[in-house]
């Protein structure tokens, strides 16, 4: 979906990235860094910029260590450095085959390695924040390569400094992950636990089994790339799960209860999100606001397999998809007072075109 790039370049090494900066500067056009393109909505009018795809390749062992922000000292580590242009799932497959634990639950996610730190890719109980030891990037201000420690990236739920204070400042060229050789798989997401049905007290399942189970779960929700899947053309989750401060969450819960959308005895899906915050399920809120799976809006629609994915059913325009996104957002806001924030990058739109979608919530105060 969406229109063309004004300029497009691929950079196979850091020197080519710097050359791209110069090209954009000389022509006075902005630079937009593209990863695998799996988490974008591109405007129909296209992108008036130099679109740069970083193709830096290579996977190398960078020695042992005990890094990895937030993974809490669980045994020895192997440091694996991957070029930003490596396919994310190829790296996960390699880690699983080698017996390096730490990213097995992130199986089946499309896109490139270099994009994963930006929004702190996460699924099924893991986030890349748990294993990123270092991010290598080129600073656009100086053209110099810098190494940023994982713990300095300000990772949060689908969030990092790269999306905020550092927006547009760095082009990521490589990421080093601290993985646990021979380590146990992470099986903490309830849906994954059910899919694995491990015997109580038994050995943890092999990484390969966890990878298989995660891919099967994702496939069931049309969240793996499959050209034959009618729900396949999406950017994954279109909205983030709203994470509310305790007071705002209590208000939302009261509005949901008052709206009469709960079956007798039904609990609202909600999860503790740290510092007293509560994460609600965007998919659930969208459904209860009256948007069923399979809802259509022209050639755009809601996936028949997961309410959080907006799909191009064939020939949809970006404008059509945004109209649907607005309808959904407005519906959830009117009904429950919760403002949903899009998860994919909206690229090439005039600020006025998308302000109402990305702006902060009014009443419910969707804080971060
Ligand atoms: N639910 C519904 N309807 C649906 C799907 C889900 O009501 O159609 C409710 C159910 O209550 C369910 C709950 O939502 O128990 C959670 O559903 P799911 O496990 O599918 O997770 P999610 O919160 O909808 C998030 C990520 C996904 C990630 C899964 C698994 C976000 C925005 N999305 O989805 O990430 O794969 O968890 O960890 O956090 C993505 O970011 O693009 C993405 C696919």
PDB file of C-alpha atoms in Angstrom, residues 60-325:
ATOM      1  CA  UNK A  60      29.500 -12.976  14.325  1.00  0.00           C
ATOM      2  CA  UNK A  61      30.275 -14.151  17.804  1.00  0.00           C
ATOM      3  CA  UNK A  62      31.593 -11.211  19.739  1.00  0.00           C
ATOM      4  CA  UNK A  63      32.879 -13.301  22.658  1.00  0.00           C
ATOM      5  CA  UNK A  64      31.365 -14.145  26.025  1.00  0.00           C
ATOM      6  CA  UNK A  65      30.063 -11.756  28.590  1.00  0.00           C
ATOM      7  CA  UNK A  66      27.379 -11.194  31.145  1.00  0.00           C
ATOM      8  CA  UNK A  67      25.522  -8.301  29.541  1.00  0.00           C
ATOM      9  CA  UNK A  68      21.907  -8.089  28.494  1.00  0.00           C
ATOM     10  CA  UNK A  69      19.785  -5.383  30.059  1.00  0.00           C
ATOM     11  CA  UNK A  70      17.118  -6.754  32.336  1.00  0.00           C
ATOM     12  CA  UNK A  71      17.786 -10.466  31.873  1.00  0.00           C
ATOM     13  CA  UNK A  72      19.083 -10.786  35.393  1.00  0.00           C
ATOM     14  CA  UNK A  73      22.358 -12.727  35.662  1.00  0.00           C
ATOM     15  CA  UNK A  74      21.191 -16.197  34.686  1.00  0.00           C
ATOM     16  CA  UNK A  75      24.416 -17.952  33.732  1.00  0.00           C
ATOM     17  CA  UNK A  76      27.021 -17.426  31.005  1.00  0.00           C
ATOM     18  CA  UNK A  77      26.324 -15.506  27.840  1.00  0.00           C
ATOM     19  CA  UNK A  78      27.371 -15.661  24.243  1.00  0.00           C
ATOM     20  CA  UNK A  79      27.511 -12.273  22.537  1.00  0.00           C
ATOM     21  CA  UNK A  80      26.069 -12.461  19.045  1.00  0.00           C
ATOM     22  CA  UNK A  81      26.490  -9.450  16.821  1.00  0.00           C
ATOM     23  CA  UNK A  82      24.184  -9.247  13.799  1.00  0.00           C
ATOM     24  CA  UNK A  83      24.150  -6.706  10.984  1.00  0.00           C
ATOM     25  CA  UNK A  84      21.053  -4.492  10.888  1.00  0.00           C
ATOM     26  CA  UNK A  85      20.102  -5.945   7.503  1.00  0.00           C
ATOM     27  CA  UNK A  86      19.942  -9.552   8.670  1.00  0.00           C
ATOM     28  CA  UNK A  87      16.444 -11.025   8.679  1.00  0.00           C
ATOM     29  CA  UNK A  88      15.204 -11.135  12.264  1.00  0.00           C
ATOM     30  CA  UNK A  89      13.708 -14.586  12.044  1.00  0.00           C
ATOM     31  CA  UNK A  90      16.858 -16.020  10.438  1.00  0.00           C
ATOM     32  CA  UNK A  91      18.761 -14.858  13.498  1.00  0.00           C
ATOM     33  CA  UNK A  92      16.196 -16.409  15.834  1.00  0.00           C
ATOM     34  CA  UNK A  93      16.324 -19.692  13.883  1.00  0.00           C
ATOM     35  CA  UNK A  94      20.123 -19.716  14.181  1.00  0.00           C
ATOM     36  CA  UNK A  95      20.004 -18.988  17.933  1.00  0.00           C
ATOM     37  CA  UNK A  96      17.498 -21.782  18.479  1.00  0.00           C
ATOM     38  CA  UNK A  97      19.564 -24.237  16.393  1.00  0.00           C
ATOM     39  CA  UNK A  98      22.709 -23.350  18.352  1.00  0.00           C
ATOM     40  CA  UNK A  99      20.926 -23.731  21.682  1.00  0.00           C
ATOM     41  CA  UNK A 100      21.281 -20.057  22.607  1.00  0.00           C
ATOM     42  CA  UNK A 101      18.285 -19.063  24.736  1.00  0.00           C
ATOM     43  CA  UNK A 102      16.795 -15.599  24.936  1.00  0.00           C
ATOM     44  CA  UNK A 103      14.909 -14.911  21.717  1.00  0.00           C
ATOM     45  CA  UNK A 104      13.009 -18.181  21.066  1.00  0.00           C
ATOM     46  CA  UNK A 105       9.602 -16.614  21.840  1.00  0.00           C
ATOM     47  CA  UNK A 106      10.301 -13.942  19.214  1.00  0.00           C
ATOM     48  CA  UNK A 107      10.049 -16.541  16.429  1.00  0.00           C
ATOM     49  CA  UNK A 108       8.129 -15.841  13.256  1.00  0.00           C
ATOM     50  CA  UNK A 109       8.295 -12.035  13.462  1.00  0.00           C
ATOM     51  CA  UNK A 110       8.924 -10.440  10.059  1.00  0.00           C
ATOM     52  CA  UNK A 111      11.421  -7.607   9.614  1.00  0.00           C
ATOM     53  CA  UNK A 112      15.117  -6.836  10.026  1.00  0.00           C
ATOM     54  CA  UNK A 113      17.405  -7.080  13.051  1.00  0.00           C
ATOM     55  CA  UNK A 114      18.165  -3.335  12.956  1.00  0.00           C
ATOM     56  CA  UNK A 115      14.536  -2.418  13.533  1.00  0.00           C
ATOM     57  CA  UNK A 116      14.087  -4.517  16.650  1.00  0.00           C
ATOM     58  CA  UNK A 117      15.598  -2.065  19.183  1.00  0.00           C
ATOM     59  CA  UNK A 118      13.530   0.864  17.894  1.00  0.00           C
ATOM     60  CA  UNK A 119      10.201  -0.340  19.217  1.00  0.00           C
ATOM     61  CA  UNK A 120      11.605  -3.044  21.505  1.00  0.00           C
ATOM     62  CA  UNK A 121      10.027  -5.911  19.600  1.00  0.00           C
ATOM     63  CA  UNK A 122       8.211  -8.293  21.917  1.00  0.00           C
ATOM     64  CA  UNK A 123       5.916 -11.292  21.891  1.00  0.00           C
ATOM     65  CA  UNK A 124       4.945 -14.328  23.975  1.00  0.00           C
ATOM     66  CA  UNK A 125       6.797 -13.277  27.107  1.00  0.00           C
ATOM     67  CA  UNK A 126      10.040 -11.919  25.673  1.00  0.00           C
ATOM     68  CA  UNK A 127      11.215  -8.531  24.442  1.00  0.00           C
ATOM     69  CA  UNK A 128      14.513  -7.788  22.711  1.00  0.00           C
ATOM     70  CA  UNK A 129      15.246  -5.452  25.658  1.00  0.00           C
ATOM     71  CA  UNK A 130      15.994  -8.590  27.683  1.00  0.00           C
ATOM     72  CA  UNK A 131      18.969  -9.578  25.518  1.00  0.00           C
ATOM     73  CA  UNK A 132      20.265  -6.466  23.716  1.00  0.00           C
ATOM     74  CA  UNK A 133      23.770  -5.810  25.037  1.00  0.00           C
ATOM     75  CA  UNK A 134      24.727  -3.117  22.558  1.00  0.00           C
ATOM     76  CA  UNK A 135      23.433  -1.193  19.564  1.00  0.00           C
ATOM     77  CA  UNK A 136      25.893   0.078  16.983  1.00  0.00           C
ATOM     78  CA  UNK A 137      24.732   3.118  15.046  1.00  0.00           C
ATOM     79  CA  UNK A 138      25.885   6.051  12.992  1.00  0.00           C
ATOM     80  CA  UNK A 139      25.197   9.426  14.562  1.00  0.00           C
ATOM     81  CA  UNK A 140      23.720  11.634  11.861  1.00  0.00           C
ATOM     82  CA  UNK A 141      25.091  14.766  13.483  1.00  0.00           C
ATOM     83  CA  UNK A 142      28.709  13.653  13.158  1.00  0.00           C
ATOM     84  CA  UNK A 143      28.730  10.723  10.739  1.00  0.00           C
ATOM     85  CA  UNK A 144      30.645   8.747  13.385  1.00  0.00           C
ATOM     86  CA  UNK A 145      29.862   5.210  14.526  1.00  0.00           C
ATOM     87  CA  UNK A 146      28.832   4.912  18.168  1.00  0.00           C
ATOM     88  CA  UNK A 147      28.129   1.980  20.490  1.00  0.00           C
ATOM     89  CA  UNK A 148      25.122   2.383  22.759  1.00  0.00           C
ATOM     90  CA  UNK A 149      24.707  -0.006  25.707  1.00  0.00           C
ATOM     91  CA  UNK A 150      21.374  -1.828  25.911  1.00  0.00           C
ATOM     92  CA  UNK A 151      20.645  -0.360  29.319  1.00  0.00           C
ATOM     93  CA  UNK A 152      20.961   3.168  27.901  1.00  0.00           C
ATOM     94  CA  UNK A 153      18.304   2.605  25.229  1.00  0.00           C
ATOM     95  CA  UNK A 154      15.394   3.454  27.539  1.00  0.00           C
ATOM     96  CA  UNK A 155      13.431   0.356  26.592  1.00  0.00           C
ATOM     97  CA  UNK A 156       9.767   0.094  27.549  1.00  0.00           C
ATOM     98  CA  UNK A 157       6.703  -1.632  26.116  1.00  0.00           C
ATOM     99  CA  UNK A 158       7.031  -1.075  22.332  1.00  0.00           C
ATOM    100  CA  UNK A 159       9.224   1.889  23.177  1.00  0.00           C
ATOM    101  CA  UNK A 160      12.806   3.165  23.326  1.00  0.00           C
ATOM    102  CA  UNK A 161      14.787   6.401  23.149  1.00  0.00           C
ATOM    103  CA  UNK A 162      15.123   5.788  19.396  1.00  0.00           C
ATOM    104  CA  UNK A 163      11.403   6.620  19.117  1.00  0.00           C
ATOM    105  CA  UNK A 164      11.617   9.679  21.386  1.00  0.00           C
ATOM    106  CA  UNK A 165      14.602  11.830  22.404  1.00  0.00           C
ATOM    107  CA  UNK A 166      16.811  10.188  19.769  1.00  0.00           C
ATOM    108  CA  UNK A 167      14.228  10.154  17.001  1.00  0.00           C
ATOM    109  CA  UNK A 168      15.989  10.560  13.642  1.00  0.00           C
ATOM    110  CA  UNK A 169      19.399  10.864  15.267  1.00  0.00           C
ATOM    111  CA  UNK A 170      20.892   7.414  14.738  1.00  0.00           C
ATOM    112  CA  UNK A 171      20.930   4.886  11.927  1.00  0.00           C
ATOM    113  CA  UNK A 172      21.371   1.448  13.463  1.00  0.00           C
ATOM    114  CA  UNK A 173      23.926  -0.723  11.675  1.00  0.00           C
ATOM    115  CA  UNK A 174      24.315  -3.714  14.033  1.00  0.00           C
ATOM    116  CA  UNK A 175      22.892  -5.133  17.241  1.00  0.00           C
ATOM    117  CA  UNK A 176      24.680  -7.353  19.778  1.00  0.00           C
ATOM    118  CA  UNK A 177      22.543  -9.817  21.705  1.00  0.00           C
ATOM    119  CA  UNK A 178      23.639 -11.543  24.918  1.00  0.00           C
ATOM    120  CA  UNK A 179      22.167 -15.042  24.673  1.00  0.00           C
ATOM    121  CA  UNK A 180      22.404 -17.965  27.106  1.00  0.00           C
ATOM    122  CA  UNK A 181      24.104 -21.064  25.635  1.00  0.00           C
ATOM    123  CA  UNK A 182      22.279 -24.174  26.825  1.00  0.00           C
ATOM    124  CA  UNK A 183      19.852 -21.917  28.705  1.00  0.00           C
ATOM    125  CA  UNK A 184      16.222 -22.804  29.371  1.00  0.00           C
ATOM    126  CA  UNK A 185      13.426 -21.465  27.194  1.00  0.00           C
ATOM    127  CA  UNK A 186      11.212 -18.709  28.546  1.00  0.00           C
ATOM    128  CA  UNK A 187       7.728 -20.134  28.945  1.00  0.00           C
ATOM    129  CA  UNK A 188       5.782 -17.507  30.813  1.00  0.00           C
ATOM    130  CA  UNK A 189       3.044 -16.359  28.425  1.00  0.00           C
ATOM    131  CA  UNK A 190      -0.099 -18.264  29.505  1.00  0.00           C
ATOM    132  CA  UNK A 191      -1.184 -19.036  25.936  1.00  0.00           C
ATOM    133  CA  UNK A 192       2.274 -20.458  25.180  1.00  0.00           C
ATOM    134  CA  UNK A 193       2.257 -22.480  28.408  1.00  0.00           C
ATOM    135  CA  UNK A 194      -1.047 -24.031  27.387  1.00  0.00           C
ATOM    136  CA  UNK A 195       0.249 -24.807  23.888  1.00  0.00           C
ATOM    137  CA  UNK A 196       3.297 -26.602  25.298  1.00  0.00           C
ATOM    138  CA  UNK A 197       1.502 -28.571  28.046  1.00  0.00           C
ATOM    139  CA  UNK A 198       4.770 -29.533  29.730  1.00  0.00           C
ATOM    140  CA  UNK A 199       4.519 -32.252  32.378  1.00  0.00           C
ATOM    141  CA  UNK A 200       4.555 -30.657  35.844  1.00  0.00           C
ATOM    142  CA  UNK A 201       8.062 -30.614  37.311  1.00  0.00           C
ATOM    143  CA  UNK A 202       9.502 -31.948  34.051  1.00  0.00           C
ATOM    144  CA  UNK A 203      12.417 -30.537  32.106  1.00  0.00           C
ATOM    145  CA  UNK A 204      11.791 -27.237  30.299  1.00  0.00           C
ATOM    146  CA  UNK A 205      10.874 -27.744  26.638  1.00  0.00           C
ATOM    147  CA  UNK A 206      13.698 -27.505  24.076  1.00  0.00           C
ATOM    148  CA  UNK A 207      14.083 -24.154  22.340  1.00  0.00           C
ATOM    149  CA  UNK A 208      13.063 -25.721  19.029  1.00  0.00           C
ATOM    150  CA  UNK A 209       9.767 -26.879  20.499  1.00  0.00           C
ATOM    151  CA  UNK A 210       9.045 -23.400  21.835  1.00  0.00           C
ATOM    152  CA  UNK A 211       9.866 -21.924  18.429  1.00  0.00           C
ATOM    153  CA  UNK A 212       7.476 -24.366  16.746  1.00  0.00           C
ATOM    154  CA  UNK A 213       4.706 -23.596  19.248  1.00  0.00           C
ATOM    155  CA  UNK A 214       5.117 -19.821  18.885  1.00  0.00           C
ATOM    156  CA  UNK A 215       5.028 -20.003  15.089  1.00  0.00           C
ATOM    157  CA  UNK A 216       1.902 -22.191  15.254  1.00  0.00           C
ATOM    158  CA  UNK A 217       0.207 -19.666  17.576  1.00  0.00           C
ATOM    159  CA  UNK A 218       1.193 -16.789  15.322  1.00  0.00           C
ATOM    160  CA  UNK A 219      -0.013 -18.652  12.235  1.00  0.00           C
ATOM    161  CA  UNK A 220      -3.393 -19.161  13.909  1.00  0.00           C
ATOM    162  CA  UNK A 221      -3.649 -15.358  14.230  1.00  0.00           C
ATOM    163  CA  UNK A 222      -2.335 -14.667  10.695  1.00  0.00           C
ATOM    164  CA  UNK A 223       0.775 -13.113  12.243  1.00  0.00           C
ATOM    165  CA  UNK A 224       3.316 -14.916  10.052  1.00  0.00           C
ATOM    166  CA  UNK A 225       3.996 -14.013   6.439  1.00  0.00           C
ATOM    167  CA  UNK A 226       2.023 -16.356   4.213  1.00  0.00           C
ATOM    168  CA  UNK A 227       1.009 -15.210   0.719  1.00  0.00           C
ATOM    169  CA  UNK A 228      -1.861 -17.704   0.745  1.00  0.00           C
ATOM    170  CA  UNK A 229      -3.428 -16.223   3.884  1.00  0.00           C
ATOM    171  CA  UNK A 230      -6.312 -13.825   3.164  1.00  0.00           C
ATOM    172  CA  UNK A 231      -5.350 -11.877   6.314  1.00  0.00           C
ATOM    173  CA  UNK A 232      -1.694 -11.799   5.414  1.00  0.00           C
ATOM    174  CA  UNK A 233      -1.322  -8.183   4.312  1.00  0.00           C
ATOM    175  CA  UNK A 234      -1.131  -6.333   7.605  1.00  0.00           C
ATOM    176  CA  UNK A 235       1.384  -4.535   9.804  1.00  0.00           C
ATOM    177  CA  UNK A 236       0.711  -6.981  12.646  1.00  0.00           C
ATOM    178  CA  UNK A 237      -0.963  -5.287  15.572  1.00  0.00           C
ATOM    179  CA  UNK A 238      -2.243  -1.915  14.378  1.00  0.00           C
ATOM    180  CA  UNK A 239      -2.688  -0.514  17.891  1.00  0.00           C
ATOM    181  CA  UNK A 240      -0.632  -0.859  21.046  1.00  0.00           C
ATOM    182  CA  UNK A 241      -2.212  -2.266  24.164  1.00  0.00           C
ATOM    183  CA  UNK A 242      -3.120   0.780  26.263  1.00  0.00           C
ATOM    184  CA  UNK A 243      -1.067   1.022  29.444  1.00  0.00           C
ATOM    185  CA  UNK A 244      -2.880   3.202  31.938  1.00  0.00           C
ATOM    186  CA  UNK A 245      -2.030   4.718  35.276  1.00  0.00           C
ATOM    187  CA  UNK A 246      -3.968   3.163  38.166  1.00  0.00           C
ATOM    188  CA  UNK A 247      -6.550   5.966  38.303  1.00  0.00           C
ATOM    189  CA  UNK A 248      -7.175   6.017  34.560  1.00  0.00           C
ATOM    190  CA  UNK A 249      -7.408   2.219  34.540  1.00  0.00           C
ATOM    191  CA  UNK A 250     -10.009   2.263  37.321  1.00  0.00           C
ATOM    192  CA  UNK A 251     -12.032   4.804  35.311  1.00  0.00           C
ATOM    193  CA  UNK A 252     -11.828   2.644  32.190  1.00  0.00           C
ATOM    194  CA  UNK A 253     -12.865  -0.459  34.127  1.00  0.00           C
ATOM    195  CA  UNK A 254     -15.850   1.415  35.567  1.00  0.00           C
ATOM    196  CA  UNK A 255     -16.911   2.556  32.082  1.00  0.00           C
ATOM    197  CA  UNK A 256     -16.536  -0.971  30.690  1.00  0.00           C
ATOM    198  CA  UNK A 257     -18.642  -2.375  33.539  1.00  0.00           C
ATOM    199  CA  UNK A 258     -21.272   0.330  33.041  1.00  0.00           C
ATOM    200  CA  UNK A 259     -21.394  -0.277  29.274  1.00  0.00           C
ATOM    201  CA  UNK A 260     -22.984  -3.685  29.824  1.00  0.00           C
ATOM    202  CA  UNK A 261     -20.550  -5.521  27.529  1.00  0.00           C
ATOM    203  CA  UNK A 262     -19.454  -8.151  30.068  1.00  0.00           C
ATOM    204  CA  UNK A 263     -20.987 -11.597  30.180  1.00  0.00           C
ATOM    205  CA  UNK A 264     -21.969 -12.742  33.697  1.00  0.00           C
ATOM    206  CA  UNK A 265     -18.784 -13.530  35.637  1.00  0.00           C
ATOM    207  CA  UNK A 266     -16.527 -12.376  32.780  1.00  0.00           C
ATOM    208  CA  UNK A 267     -13.285 -10.655  33.787  1.00  0.00           C
ATOM    209  CA  UNK A 268     -11.819  -7.771  31.822  1.00  0.00           C
ATOM    210  CA  UNK A 269      -8.431  -8.855  30.422  1.00  0.00           C
ATOM    211  CA  UNK A 270      -5.845  -6.746  32.263  1.00  0.00           C
ATOM    212  CA  UNK A 271      -2.233  -7.245  33.199  1.00  0.00           C
ATOM    213  CA  UNK A 272       0.082  -5.500  35.678  1.00  0.00           C
ATOM    214  CA  UNK A 273       2.498  -3.295  33.712  1.00  0.00           C
ATOM    215  CA  UNK A 274       4.850  -2.086  36.471  1.00  0.00           C
ATOM    216  CA  UNK A 275       4.781   1.046  38.627  1.00  0.00           C
ATOM    217  CA  UNK A 276       1.113   0.529  39.387  1.00  0.00           C
ATOM    218  CA  UNK A 277       0.166   0.723  35.725  1.00  0.00           C
ATOM    219  CA  UNK A 278      -2.335  -1.599  34.095  1.00  0.00           C
ATOM    220  CA  UNK A 279      -2.219  -2.896  30.541  1.00  0.00           C
ATOM    221  CA  UNK A 280      -5.565  -3.513  28.873  1.00  0.00           C
ATOM    222  CA  UNK A 281      -6.090  -5.568  25.713  1.00  0.00           C
ATOM    223  CA  UNK A 282      -6.650  -3.367  22.666  1.00  0.00           C
ATOM    224  CA  UNK A 283      -8.109  -6.305  20.704  1.00  0.00           C
ATOM    225  CA  UNK A 284     -10.651  -6.992  23.429  1.00  0.00           C
ATOM    226  CA  UNK A 285     -11.641  -3.311  23.747  1.00  0.00           C
ATOM    227  CA  UNK A 286     -12.098  -3.047  19.972  1.00  0.00           C
ATOM    228  CA  UNK A 287     -14.345  -6.104  19.890  1.00  0.00           C
ATOM    229  CA  UNK A 288     -16.421  -4.913  22.825  1.00  0.00           C
ATOM    230  CA  UNK A 289     -16.781  -1.500  21.213  1.00  0.00           C
ATOM    231  CA  UNK A 290     -18.648  -3.321  18.446  1.00  0.00           C
ATOM    232  CA  UNK A 291     -16.008  -4.082  15.801  1.00  0.00           C
ATOM    233  CA  UNK A 292     -16.133  -7.761  14.963  1.00  0.00           C
ATOM    234  CA  UNK A 293     -13.374  -9.743  13.301  1.00  0.00           C
ATOM    235  CA  UNK A 294     -13.834  -9.546   9.537  1.00  0.00           C
ATOM    236  CA  UNK A 295     -15.384  -6.035   9.618  1.00  0.00           C
ATOM    237  CA  UNK A 296     -14.874  -4.406   6.214  1.00  0.00           C
ATOM    238  CA  UNK A 297     -14.234  -0.828   5.231  1.00  0.00           C
ATOM    239  CA  UNK A 298     -13.896  -0.685   1.463  1.00  0.00           C
ATOM    240  CA  UNK A 299     -10.916  -2.806   0.539  1.00  0.00           C
ATOM    241  CA  UNK A 300      -9.512  -2.495   4.068  1.00  0.00           C
ATOM    242  CA  UNK A 301     -10.771  -4.494   7.006  1.00  0.00           C
ATOM    243  CA  UNK A 302     -10.215  -6.110  10.361  1.00  0.00           C
ATOM    244  CA  UNK A 303      -8.500  -9.498  10.175  1.00  0.00           C
ATOM    245  CA  UNK A 304     -10.846 -12.456  10.549  1.00  0.00           C
ATOM    246  CA  UNK A 305      -8.263 -14.027  12.894  1.00  0.00           C
ATOM    247  CA  UNK A 306      -7.184 -11.211  15.232  1.00  0.00           C
ATOM    248  CA  UNK A 307      -9.053  -8.000  15.967  1.00  0.00           C
ATOM    249  CA  UNK A 308      -5.861  -5.996  16.356  1.00  0.00           C
ATOM    250  CA  UNK A 309      -4.682  -6.470  12.760  1.00  0.00           C
ATOM    251  CA  UNK A 310      -6.029  -4.147  10.070  1.00  0.00           C
ATOM    252  CA  UNK A 311      -5.615  -5.752   6.681  1.00  0.00           C
ATOM    253  CA  UNK A 312      -5.495  -4.807   3.036  1.00  0.00           C
ATOM    254  CA  UNK A 313      -7.982  -7.141   1.392  1.00  0.00           C
ATOM    255  CA  UNK A 314      -6.587  -6.206  -2.019  1.00  0.00           C
ATOM    256  CA  UNK A 315      -6.238  -2.750  -3.553  1.00  0.00           C
ATOM    257  CA  UNK A 316      -6.919  -0.789  -0.379  1.00  0.00           C
ATOM    258  CA  UNK A 317      -5.516   2.724  -0.167  1.00  0.00           C
ATOM    259  CA  UNK A 318      -3.672   4.002   2.869  1.00  0.00           C
ATOM    260  CA  UNK A 319      -6.437   6.594   3.251  1.00  0.00           C
ATOM    261  CA  UNK A 320      -9.028   3.817   3.458  1.00  0.00           C
ATOM    262  CA  UNK A 321      -7.018   1.970   6.070  1.00  0.00           C
ATOM    263  CA  UNK A 322      -6.611   5.170   8.101  1.00  0.00           C
ATOM    264  CA  UNK A 323     -10.369   5.810   7.914  1.00  0.00           C
ATOM    265  CA  UNK A 324     -10.944   2.372   9.391  1.00  0.00           C
ATOM    266  CA  UNK A 325      -8.290   2.997  12.056  1.00  0.00           C
TER     267      UNK A 325
END
